[in-house]
Short mmCIF file of C-alpha atoms in Angstrom, two decimals:
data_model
loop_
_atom_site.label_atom_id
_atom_site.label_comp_id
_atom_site.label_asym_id
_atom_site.label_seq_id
_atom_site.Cartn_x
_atom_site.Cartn_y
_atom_site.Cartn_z
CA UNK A 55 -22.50 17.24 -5.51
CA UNK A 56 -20.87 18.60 -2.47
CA UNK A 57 -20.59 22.02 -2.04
CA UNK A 58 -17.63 22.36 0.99
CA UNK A 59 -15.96 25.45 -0.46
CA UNK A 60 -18.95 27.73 -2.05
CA UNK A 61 -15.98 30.33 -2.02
CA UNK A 62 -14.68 29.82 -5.22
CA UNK A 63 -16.77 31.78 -7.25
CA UNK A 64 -14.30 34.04 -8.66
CA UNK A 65 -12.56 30.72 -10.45
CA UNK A 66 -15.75 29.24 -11.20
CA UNK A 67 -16.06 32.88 -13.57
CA UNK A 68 -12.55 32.71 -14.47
CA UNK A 69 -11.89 29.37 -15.51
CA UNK A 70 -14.87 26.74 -15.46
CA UNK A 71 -12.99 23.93 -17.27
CA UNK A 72 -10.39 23.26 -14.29
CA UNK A 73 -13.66 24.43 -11.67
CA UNK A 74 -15.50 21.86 -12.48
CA UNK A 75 -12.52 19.00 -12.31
CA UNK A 76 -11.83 20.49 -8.63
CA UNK A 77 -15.60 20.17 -7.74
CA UNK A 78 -16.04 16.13 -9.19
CA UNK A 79 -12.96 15.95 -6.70
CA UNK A 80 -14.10 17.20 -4.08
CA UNK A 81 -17.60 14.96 -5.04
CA UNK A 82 -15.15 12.41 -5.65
CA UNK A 83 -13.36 12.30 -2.14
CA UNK A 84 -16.87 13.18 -0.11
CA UNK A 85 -18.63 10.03 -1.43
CA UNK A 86 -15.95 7.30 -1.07
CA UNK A 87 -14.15 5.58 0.98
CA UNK A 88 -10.89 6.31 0.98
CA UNK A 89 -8.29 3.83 2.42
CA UNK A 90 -5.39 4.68 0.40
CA UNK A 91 -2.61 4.95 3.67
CA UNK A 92 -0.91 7.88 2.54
CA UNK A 93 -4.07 10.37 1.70
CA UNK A 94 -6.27 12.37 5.17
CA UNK A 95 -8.42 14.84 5.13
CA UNK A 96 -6.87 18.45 5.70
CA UNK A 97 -9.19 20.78 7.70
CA UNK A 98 -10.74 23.82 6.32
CA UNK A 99 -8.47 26.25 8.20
CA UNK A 100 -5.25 24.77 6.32
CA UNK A 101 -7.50 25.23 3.37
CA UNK A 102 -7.87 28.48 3.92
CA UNK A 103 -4.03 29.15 4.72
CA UNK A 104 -2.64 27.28 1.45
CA UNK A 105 -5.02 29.45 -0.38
CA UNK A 106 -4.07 32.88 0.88
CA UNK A 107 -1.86 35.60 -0.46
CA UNK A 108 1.12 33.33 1.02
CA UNK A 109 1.42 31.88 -2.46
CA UNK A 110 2.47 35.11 -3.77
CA UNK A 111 5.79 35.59 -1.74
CA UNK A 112 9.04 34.45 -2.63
CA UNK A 113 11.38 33.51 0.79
CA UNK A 114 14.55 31.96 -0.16
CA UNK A 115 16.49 31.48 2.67
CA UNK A 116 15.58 31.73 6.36
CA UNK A 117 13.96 33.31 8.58
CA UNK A 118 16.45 36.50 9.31
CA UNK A 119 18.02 35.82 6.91
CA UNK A 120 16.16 35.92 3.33
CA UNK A 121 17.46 36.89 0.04
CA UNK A 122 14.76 39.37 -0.99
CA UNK A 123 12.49 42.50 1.11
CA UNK A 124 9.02 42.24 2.59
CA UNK A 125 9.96 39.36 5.01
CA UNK A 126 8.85 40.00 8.22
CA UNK A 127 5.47 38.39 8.16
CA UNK A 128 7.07 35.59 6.15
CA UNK A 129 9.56 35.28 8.79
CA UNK A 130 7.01 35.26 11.60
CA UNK A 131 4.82 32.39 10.50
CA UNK A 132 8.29 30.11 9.06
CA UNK A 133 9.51 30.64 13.29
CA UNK A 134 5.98 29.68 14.71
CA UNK A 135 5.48 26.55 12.58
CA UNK A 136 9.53 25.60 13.49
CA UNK A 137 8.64 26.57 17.02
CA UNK A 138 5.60 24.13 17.36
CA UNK A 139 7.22 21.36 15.19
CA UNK A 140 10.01 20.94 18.55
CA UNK A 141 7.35 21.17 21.06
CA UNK A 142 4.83 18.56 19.75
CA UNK A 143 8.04 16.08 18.84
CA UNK A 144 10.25 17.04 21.05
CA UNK A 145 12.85 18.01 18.36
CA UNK A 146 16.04 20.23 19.18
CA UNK A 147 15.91 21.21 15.37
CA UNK A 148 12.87 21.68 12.34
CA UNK A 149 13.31 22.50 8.95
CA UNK A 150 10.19 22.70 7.82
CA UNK A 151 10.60 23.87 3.99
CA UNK A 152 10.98 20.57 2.41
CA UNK A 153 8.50 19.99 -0.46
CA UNK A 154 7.34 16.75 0.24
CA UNK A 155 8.94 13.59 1.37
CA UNK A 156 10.77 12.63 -1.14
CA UNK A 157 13.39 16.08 -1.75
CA UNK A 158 13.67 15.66 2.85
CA UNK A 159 15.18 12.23 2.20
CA UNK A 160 17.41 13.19 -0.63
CA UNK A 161 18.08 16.52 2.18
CA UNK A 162 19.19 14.05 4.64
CA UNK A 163 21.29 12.14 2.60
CA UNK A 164 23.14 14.96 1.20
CA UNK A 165 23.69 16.07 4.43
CA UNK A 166 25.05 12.95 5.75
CA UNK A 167 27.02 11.61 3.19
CA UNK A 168 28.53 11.42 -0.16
CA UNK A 169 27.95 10.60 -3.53
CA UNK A 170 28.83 6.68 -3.58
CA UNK A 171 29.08 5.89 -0.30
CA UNK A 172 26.97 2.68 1.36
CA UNK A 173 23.90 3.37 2.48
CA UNK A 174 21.40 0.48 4.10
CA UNK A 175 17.49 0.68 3.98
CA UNK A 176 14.39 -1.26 3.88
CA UNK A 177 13.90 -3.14 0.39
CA UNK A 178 11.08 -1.45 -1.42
CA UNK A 179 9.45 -5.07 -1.30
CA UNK A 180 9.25 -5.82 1.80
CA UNK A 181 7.59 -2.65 3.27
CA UNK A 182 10.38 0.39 2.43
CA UNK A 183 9.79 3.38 -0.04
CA UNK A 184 11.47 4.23 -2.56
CA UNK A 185 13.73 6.27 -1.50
CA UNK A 186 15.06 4.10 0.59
CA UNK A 187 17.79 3.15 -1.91
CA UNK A 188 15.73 1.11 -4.31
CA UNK A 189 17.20 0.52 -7.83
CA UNK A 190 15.31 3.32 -9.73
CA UNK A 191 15.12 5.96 -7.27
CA UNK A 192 17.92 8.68 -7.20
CA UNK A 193 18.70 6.94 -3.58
CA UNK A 194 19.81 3.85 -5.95
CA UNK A 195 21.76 5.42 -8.54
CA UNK A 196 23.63 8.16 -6.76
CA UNK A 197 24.56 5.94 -3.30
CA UNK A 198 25.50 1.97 -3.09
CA UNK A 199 22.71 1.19 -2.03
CA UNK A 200 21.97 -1.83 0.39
CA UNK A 201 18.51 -3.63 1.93
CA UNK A 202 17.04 -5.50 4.58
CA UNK A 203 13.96 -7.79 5.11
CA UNK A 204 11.74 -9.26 7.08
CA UNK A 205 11.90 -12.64 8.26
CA UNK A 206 9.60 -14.98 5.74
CA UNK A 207 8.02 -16.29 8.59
CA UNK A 208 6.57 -13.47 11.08
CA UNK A 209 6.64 -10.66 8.26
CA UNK A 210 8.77 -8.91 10.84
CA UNK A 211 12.05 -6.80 10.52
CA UNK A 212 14.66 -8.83 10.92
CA UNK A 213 17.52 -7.42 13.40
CA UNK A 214 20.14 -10.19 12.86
CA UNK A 215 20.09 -9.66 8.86
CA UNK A 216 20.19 -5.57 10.08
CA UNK A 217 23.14 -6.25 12.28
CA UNK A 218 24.67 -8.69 9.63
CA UNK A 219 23.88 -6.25 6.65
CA UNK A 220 24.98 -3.46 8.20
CA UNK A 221 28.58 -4.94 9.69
CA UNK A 222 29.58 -6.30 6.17
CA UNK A 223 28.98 -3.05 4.37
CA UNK A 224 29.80 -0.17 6.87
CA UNK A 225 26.95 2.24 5.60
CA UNK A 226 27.55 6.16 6.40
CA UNK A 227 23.68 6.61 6.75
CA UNK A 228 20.82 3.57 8.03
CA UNK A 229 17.31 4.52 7.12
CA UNK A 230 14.32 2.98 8.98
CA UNK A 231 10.95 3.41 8.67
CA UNK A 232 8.57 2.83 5.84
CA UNK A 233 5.49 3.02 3.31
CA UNK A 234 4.06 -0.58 3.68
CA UNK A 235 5.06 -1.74 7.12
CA UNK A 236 2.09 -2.45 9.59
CA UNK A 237 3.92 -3.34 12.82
CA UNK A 238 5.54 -0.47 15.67
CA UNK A 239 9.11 0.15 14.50
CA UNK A 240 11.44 -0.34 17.00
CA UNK A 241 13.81 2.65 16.46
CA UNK A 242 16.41 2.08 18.88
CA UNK A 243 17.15 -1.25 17.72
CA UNK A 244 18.22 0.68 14.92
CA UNK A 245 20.44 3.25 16.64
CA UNK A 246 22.12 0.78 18.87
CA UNK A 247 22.93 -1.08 15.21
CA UNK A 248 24.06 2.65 13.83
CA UNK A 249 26.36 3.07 16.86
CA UNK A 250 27.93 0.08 16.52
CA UNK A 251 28.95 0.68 12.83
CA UNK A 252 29.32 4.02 13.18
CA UNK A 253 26.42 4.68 10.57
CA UNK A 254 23.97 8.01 10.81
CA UNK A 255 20.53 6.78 11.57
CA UNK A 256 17.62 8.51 9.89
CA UNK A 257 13.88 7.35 10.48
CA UNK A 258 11.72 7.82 7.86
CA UNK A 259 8.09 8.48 9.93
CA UNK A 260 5.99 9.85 7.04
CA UNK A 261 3.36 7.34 7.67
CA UNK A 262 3.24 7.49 11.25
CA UNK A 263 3.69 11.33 12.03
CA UNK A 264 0.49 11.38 13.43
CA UNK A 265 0.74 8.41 15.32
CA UNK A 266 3.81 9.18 17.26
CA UNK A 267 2.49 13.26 17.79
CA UNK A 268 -0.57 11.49 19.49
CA UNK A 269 1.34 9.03 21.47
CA UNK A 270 0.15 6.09 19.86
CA UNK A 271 4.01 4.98 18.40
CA UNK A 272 7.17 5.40 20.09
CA UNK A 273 9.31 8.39 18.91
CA UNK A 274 12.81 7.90 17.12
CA UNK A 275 13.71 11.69 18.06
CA UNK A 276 16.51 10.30 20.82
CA UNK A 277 17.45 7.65 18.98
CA UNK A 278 18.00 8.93 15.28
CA UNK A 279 19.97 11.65 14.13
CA UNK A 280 17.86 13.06 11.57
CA UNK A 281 14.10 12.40 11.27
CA UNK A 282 12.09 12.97 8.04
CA UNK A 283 8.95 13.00 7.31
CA UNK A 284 5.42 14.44 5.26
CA UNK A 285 3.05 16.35 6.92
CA UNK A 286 0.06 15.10 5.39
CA UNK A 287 -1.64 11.21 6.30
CA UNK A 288 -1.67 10.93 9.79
CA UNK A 289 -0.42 14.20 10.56
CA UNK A 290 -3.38 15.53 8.70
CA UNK A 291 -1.39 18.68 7.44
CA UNK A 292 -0.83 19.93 3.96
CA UNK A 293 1.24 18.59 1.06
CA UNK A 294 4.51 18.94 2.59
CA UNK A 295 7.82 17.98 3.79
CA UNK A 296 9.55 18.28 7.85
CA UNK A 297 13.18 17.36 8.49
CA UNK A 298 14.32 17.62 12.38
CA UNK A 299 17.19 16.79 13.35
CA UNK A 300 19.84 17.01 16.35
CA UNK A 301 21.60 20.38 17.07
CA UNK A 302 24.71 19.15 15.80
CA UNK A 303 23.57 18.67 12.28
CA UNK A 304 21.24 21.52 12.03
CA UNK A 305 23.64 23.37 10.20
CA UNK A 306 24.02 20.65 7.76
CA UNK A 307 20.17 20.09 7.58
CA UNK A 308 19.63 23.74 6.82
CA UNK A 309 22.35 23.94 4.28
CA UNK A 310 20.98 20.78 2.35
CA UNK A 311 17.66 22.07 2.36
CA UNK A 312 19.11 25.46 0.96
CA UNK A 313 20.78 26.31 -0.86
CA UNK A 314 21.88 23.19 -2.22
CA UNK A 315 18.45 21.14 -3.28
CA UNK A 316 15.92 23.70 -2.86
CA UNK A 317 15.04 27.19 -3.76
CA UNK A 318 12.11 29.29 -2.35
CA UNK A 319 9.89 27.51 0.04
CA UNK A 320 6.31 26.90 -0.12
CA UNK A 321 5.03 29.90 2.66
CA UNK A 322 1.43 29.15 1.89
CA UNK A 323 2.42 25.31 2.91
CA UNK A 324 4.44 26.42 5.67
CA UNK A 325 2.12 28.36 7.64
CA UNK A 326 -0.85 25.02 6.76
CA UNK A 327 2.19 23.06 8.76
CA UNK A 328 2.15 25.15 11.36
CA UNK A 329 -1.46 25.13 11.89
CA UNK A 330 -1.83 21.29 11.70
CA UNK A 331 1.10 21.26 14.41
CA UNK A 332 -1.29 22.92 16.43
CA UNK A 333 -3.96 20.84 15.75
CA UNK A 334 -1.87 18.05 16.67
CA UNK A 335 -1.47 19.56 20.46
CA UNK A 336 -4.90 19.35 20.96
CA UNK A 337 -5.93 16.79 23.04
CA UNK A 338 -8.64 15.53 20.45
CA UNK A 339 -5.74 14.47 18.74
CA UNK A 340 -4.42 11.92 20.80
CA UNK A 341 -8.07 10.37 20.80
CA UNK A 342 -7.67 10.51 17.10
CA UNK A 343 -4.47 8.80 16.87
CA UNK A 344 -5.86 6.12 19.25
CA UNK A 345 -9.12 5.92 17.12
CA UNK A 346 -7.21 5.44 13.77
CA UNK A 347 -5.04 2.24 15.58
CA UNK A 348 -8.60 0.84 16.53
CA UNK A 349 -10.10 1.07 12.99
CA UNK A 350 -7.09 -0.62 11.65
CA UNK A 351 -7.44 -3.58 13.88
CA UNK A 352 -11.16 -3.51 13.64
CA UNK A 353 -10.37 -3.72 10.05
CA UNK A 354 -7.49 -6.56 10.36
CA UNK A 355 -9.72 -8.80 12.64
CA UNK A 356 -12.72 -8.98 9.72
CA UNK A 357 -10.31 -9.92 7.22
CA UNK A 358 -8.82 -12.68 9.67
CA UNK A 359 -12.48 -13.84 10.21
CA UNK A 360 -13.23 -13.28 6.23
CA UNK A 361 -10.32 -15.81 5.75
CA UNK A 362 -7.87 -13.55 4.22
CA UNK A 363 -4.17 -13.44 4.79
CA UNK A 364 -2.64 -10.37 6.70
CA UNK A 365 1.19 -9.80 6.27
CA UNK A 366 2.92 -9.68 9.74
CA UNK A 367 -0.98 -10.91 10.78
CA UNK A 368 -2.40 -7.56 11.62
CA UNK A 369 -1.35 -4.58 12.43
CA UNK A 370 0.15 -2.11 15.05
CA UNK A 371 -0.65 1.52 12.94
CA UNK A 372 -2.68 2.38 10.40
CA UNK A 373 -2.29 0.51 7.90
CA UNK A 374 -2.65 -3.00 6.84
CA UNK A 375 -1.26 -5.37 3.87
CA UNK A 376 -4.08 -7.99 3.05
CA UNK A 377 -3.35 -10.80 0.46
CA UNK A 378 -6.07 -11.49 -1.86
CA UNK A 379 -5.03 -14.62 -3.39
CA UNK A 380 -7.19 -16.69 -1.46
CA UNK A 381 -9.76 -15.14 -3.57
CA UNK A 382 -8.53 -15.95 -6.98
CA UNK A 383 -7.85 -12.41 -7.47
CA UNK A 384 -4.85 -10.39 -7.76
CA UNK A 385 -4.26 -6.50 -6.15
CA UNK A 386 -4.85 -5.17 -9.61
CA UNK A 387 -8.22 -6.89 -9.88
CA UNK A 388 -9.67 -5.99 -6.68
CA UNK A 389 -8.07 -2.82 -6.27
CA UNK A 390 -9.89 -1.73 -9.52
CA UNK A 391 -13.31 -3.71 -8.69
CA UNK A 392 -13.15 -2.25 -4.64
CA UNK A 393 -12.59 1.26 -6.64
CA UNK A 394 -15.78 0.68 -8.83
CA UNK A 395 -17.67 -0.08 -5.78
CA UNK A 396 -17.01 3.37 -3.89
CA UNK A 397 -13.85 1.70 -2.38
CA UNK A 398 -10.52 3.73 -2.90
CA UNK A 399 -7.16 1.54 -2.19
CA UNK A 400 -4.17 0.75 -3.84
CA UNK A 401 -3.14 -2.54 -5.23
CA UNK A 402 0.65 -3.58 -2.93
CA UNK A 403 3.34 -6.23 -3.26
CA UNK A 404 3.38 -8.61 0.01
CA UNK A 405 7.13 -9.70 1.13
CA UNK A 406 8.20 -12.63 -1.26
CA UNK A 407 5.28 -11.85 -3.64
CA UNK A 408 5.76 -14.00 -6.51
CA UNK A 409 3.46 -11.48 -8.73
CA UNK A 410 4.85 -8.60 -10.66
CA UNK A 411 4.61 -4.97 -8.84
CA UNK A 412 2.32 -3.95 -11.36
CA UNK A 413 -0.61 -6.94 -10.32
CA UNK A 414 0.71 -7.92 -6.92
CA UNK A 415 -0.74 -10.24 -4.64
CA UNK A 416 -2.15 -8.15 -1.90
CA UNK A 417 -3.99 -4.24 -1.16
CA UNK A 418 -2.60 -1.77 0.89
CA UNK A 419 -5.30 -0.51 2.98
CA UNK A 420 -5.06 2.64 5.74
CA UNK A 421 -7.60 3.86 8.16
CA UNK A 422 -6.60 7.76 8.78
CA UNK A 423 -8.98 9.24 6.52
CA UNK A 424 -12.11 7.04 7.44
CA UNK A 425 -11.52 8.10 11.12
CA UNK A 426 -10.87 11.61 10.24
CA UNK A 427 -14.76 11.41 9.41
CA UNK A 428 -15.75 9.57 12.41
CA UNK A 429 -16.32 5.90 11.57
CA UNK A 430 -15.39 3.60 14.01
CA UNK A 431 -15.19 -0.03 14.50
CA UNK A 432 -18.82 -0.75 13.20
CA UNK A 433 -18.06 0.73 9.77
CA UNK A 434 -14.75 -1.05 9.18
CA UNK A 435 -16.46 -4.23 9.53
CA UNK A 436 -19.17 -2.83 6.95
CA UNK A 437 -16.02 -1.78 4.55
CA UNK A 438 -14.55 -4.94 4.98
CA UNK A 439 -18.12 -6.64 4.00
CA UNK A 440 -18.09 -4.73 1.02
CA UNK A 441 -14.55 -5.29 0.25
CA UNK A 442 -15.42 -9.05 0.00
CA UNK A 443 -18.15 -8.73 -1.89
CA UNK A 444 -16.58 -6.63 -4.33
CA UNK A 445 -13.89 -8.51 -4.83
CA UNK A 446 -15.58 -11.72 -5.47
CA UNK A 447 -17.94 -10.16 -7.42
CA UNK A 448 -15.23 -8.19 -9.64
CA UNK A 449 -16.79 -9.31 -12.86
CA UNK A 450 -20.27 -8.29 -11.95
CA UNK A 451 -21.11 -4.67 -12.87
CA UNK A 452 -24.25 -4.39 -11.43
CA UNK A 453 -23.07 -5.88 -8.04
CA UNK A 454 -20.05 -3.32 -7.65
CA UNK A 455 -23.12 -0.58 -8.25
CA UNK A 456 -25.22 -2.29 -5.67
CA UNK A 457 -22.43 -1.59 -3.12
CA UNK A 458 -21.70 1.70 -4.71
CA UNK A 459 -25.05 2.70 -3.89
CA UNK A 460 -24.89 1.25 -0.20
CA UNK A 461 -21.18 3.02 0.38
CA UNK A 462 -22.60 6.39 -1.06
CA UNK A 463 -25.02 6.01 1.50
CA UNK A 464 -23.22 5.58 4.54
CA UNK A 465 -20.42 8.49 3.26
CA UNK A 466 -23.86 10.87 3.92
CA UNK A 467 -23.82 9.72 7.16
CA UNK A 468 -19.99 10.68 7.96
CA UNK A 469 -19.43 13.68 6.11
CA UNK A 470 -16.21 15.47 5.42
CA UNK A 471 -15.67 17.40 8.52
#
């Protein structure tokens, strides 16, 4: 078992029942490998800092403005994490007391338009998140919601259906980015489209965060209005949310945030944001960002020569959408046999997939955690060796153990940092 935090000795007395379930997980996380796009590896100093005695303070409000006493250390590290949020994006505005993605993009929205009106995002099939206004999101229900594609050929966002889309049904607010799209964004496509029909543009960078702080994707800060994102995948922060924004809807921003959708923040989050912005300055970082990009492509390349099907064909980030289908499997099938094999994905629709979301034809597959623990190239041509075997060998317990074994094996070799 691995023993990273040997601290916790006062809830291993206290409470052994949930102990032990936090130590299989961190044995759990140290001896996989873990490809799921959206997870990273936090390092032990934002441990430490969403662990401390910031948990016990309530904050509502902001900074110089809070609704109960004993703010001024509160205050201090809410201003420093805001402070290094503008200088590693460039931002003239950070809110940074969303709690996660999600509650930022219903932030955005409220402060950008109202209840009903037409708003135009990327289809939850074709790469988008849910929040982008699909059907059983809040983003569906409470807005009339509208989508785009990607073109059925290249697996690319298609502008003209944008342009097209977004004449016809004059949305107040155009969101870009997404949760399953492998190519570079171009973001001022979009905001020369939200000009022109006088729509609010908000990128959605959650996935890329990390990416665009290390230089490795352009930045939608000029071009969008708002930005929103998590701090957490290839940011490699805590569970959180960031919102920046322009000056001239700061006000708006800050109002959405509180008082209208949120109460207290999160401090002990907070101040793990505003060390993993300064993480994020370090120059290490940008090799980092540039090292997760290479894995990917390592990654897409042995596929391609495996004979699998990329969407798009590869990929520009850190993620990639591979369709198993070739195979005779399904995402379901070799999601669940890659799992039993050491090998931790998630099973993801392809644009057009004729399978149901809940067995799809492809896997999602991200590199940020891998390269957080210093594989490189080498070892995402080994996981993609396993990956095949695993998945043709699905129905073959004792093969999926075989590679179990050899997985657990290299995981001692790259250890959590």
């Amino acid at each position: 078992m691995s023993d990273l935090y040997p601290e916790m000795d006062a809830l291993k007395s206290s409470d052994p029942d949930v102990y032990a379930i936090i130590r299989d997980e961190e044995d759990r996380q140290a001896r996989t490998i873990r490809l799921i796009a959206s997870e990273n590896y936090t390092s032990r100093a934002i441990m430490e800092a969403t662990g401390s005695v910031l948990t016990n303070k309530y904050s509502e409000g902001y900074p110089g403005r809070r609704y109960y006493e004993g703010q001024e250390h509160m205050d201090r590290v809410e201003n420093l994490a805001r402070d290094r949020g503008k200088e590693l994006f460039g931002a003239e505005h950070v809110n940074v007391q969303p709690y996660s993605g999600s509650p930022a993009n219903l932030e955005a929205y409220y402060a950008l338009c109202e209840v009903g009106d037409p708003i135009l995002g990327m289809g939850l099939p074709f790469g988008g998140h849910l929040t982008h206004g699909w059907k059983v999101n809040f983003s569906g229900r409470f807005y009339d919601a509208h989508h785009y594609g990607v073109d059925p050929d290249t697996h690319l966002i298609d502008f003209a259906e944008v342009r097209k889309i977004a004449r016809e049904v004059k949305p107040k607010v155009i969101f870009c980015g997404g949760s399953a799209y492998p190519r570079e964004i171009d973001f001022d496509k979009f905001g020369e489209i939200a000009e022109e029909v006088g729509a609010h543009l908000v990128a959605d960078i959650a996935h890329i965060a990390g990416l665009i702080a290390g230089g490795q994707h352009p930045s939608p800060i000029e071009a969008a209005d708002v930005v929103s994102s998590t701090t957490h995948k290839t940011l490699r922060g805590p569970r959180g949310g960031l919102l920046m924004c322009k000056k001239k809807f700061a006000k708006d921003i800050d109002r959405a945030v509180f008082p209208a959708l949120q109460g207290g923040p999160h401090m002990n989050t907070i101040a793990g944001v505003a060390i993993a912005f300064k993480e994020a300055m370090r120059p290490e970082f940008k090799t980092y960002a540039a090292d997760i990009i290479e894995n990917a492509r390592a990654m897409a390349d042995a596929f391609v020569e495996k004979g699998y099907t990329l969407v798009s064909g590869g990929t520009d980030n850190h993620l990639l959408l591979v369709d198993v289908t070739a195979r005779g499997s399904t995402g379901k099938i070799a999601s669940t046999a890659m799992a039993q094999a050491g090998i931790v994905c998630n099973a993801n629709s392809i644009p057009f997939d004729p399978r149901s979301p809940f067995d799809p034809s492809g896997i999602r597959i991200g590199t940020a955690a891998v390269t957080t623990r210093g594989m490189k190239p080498a070892q995402m041509r080994q996981i993609v060796a396993w990956t095949d075997d695993a998945i043709n060998h699905a129905d073959d317990p004792a093969r999926l153990a075989a590679i179990r074994a050899e997985v657990d094996a290299m995981c001692g070799e790259f250890p959590v940092p």
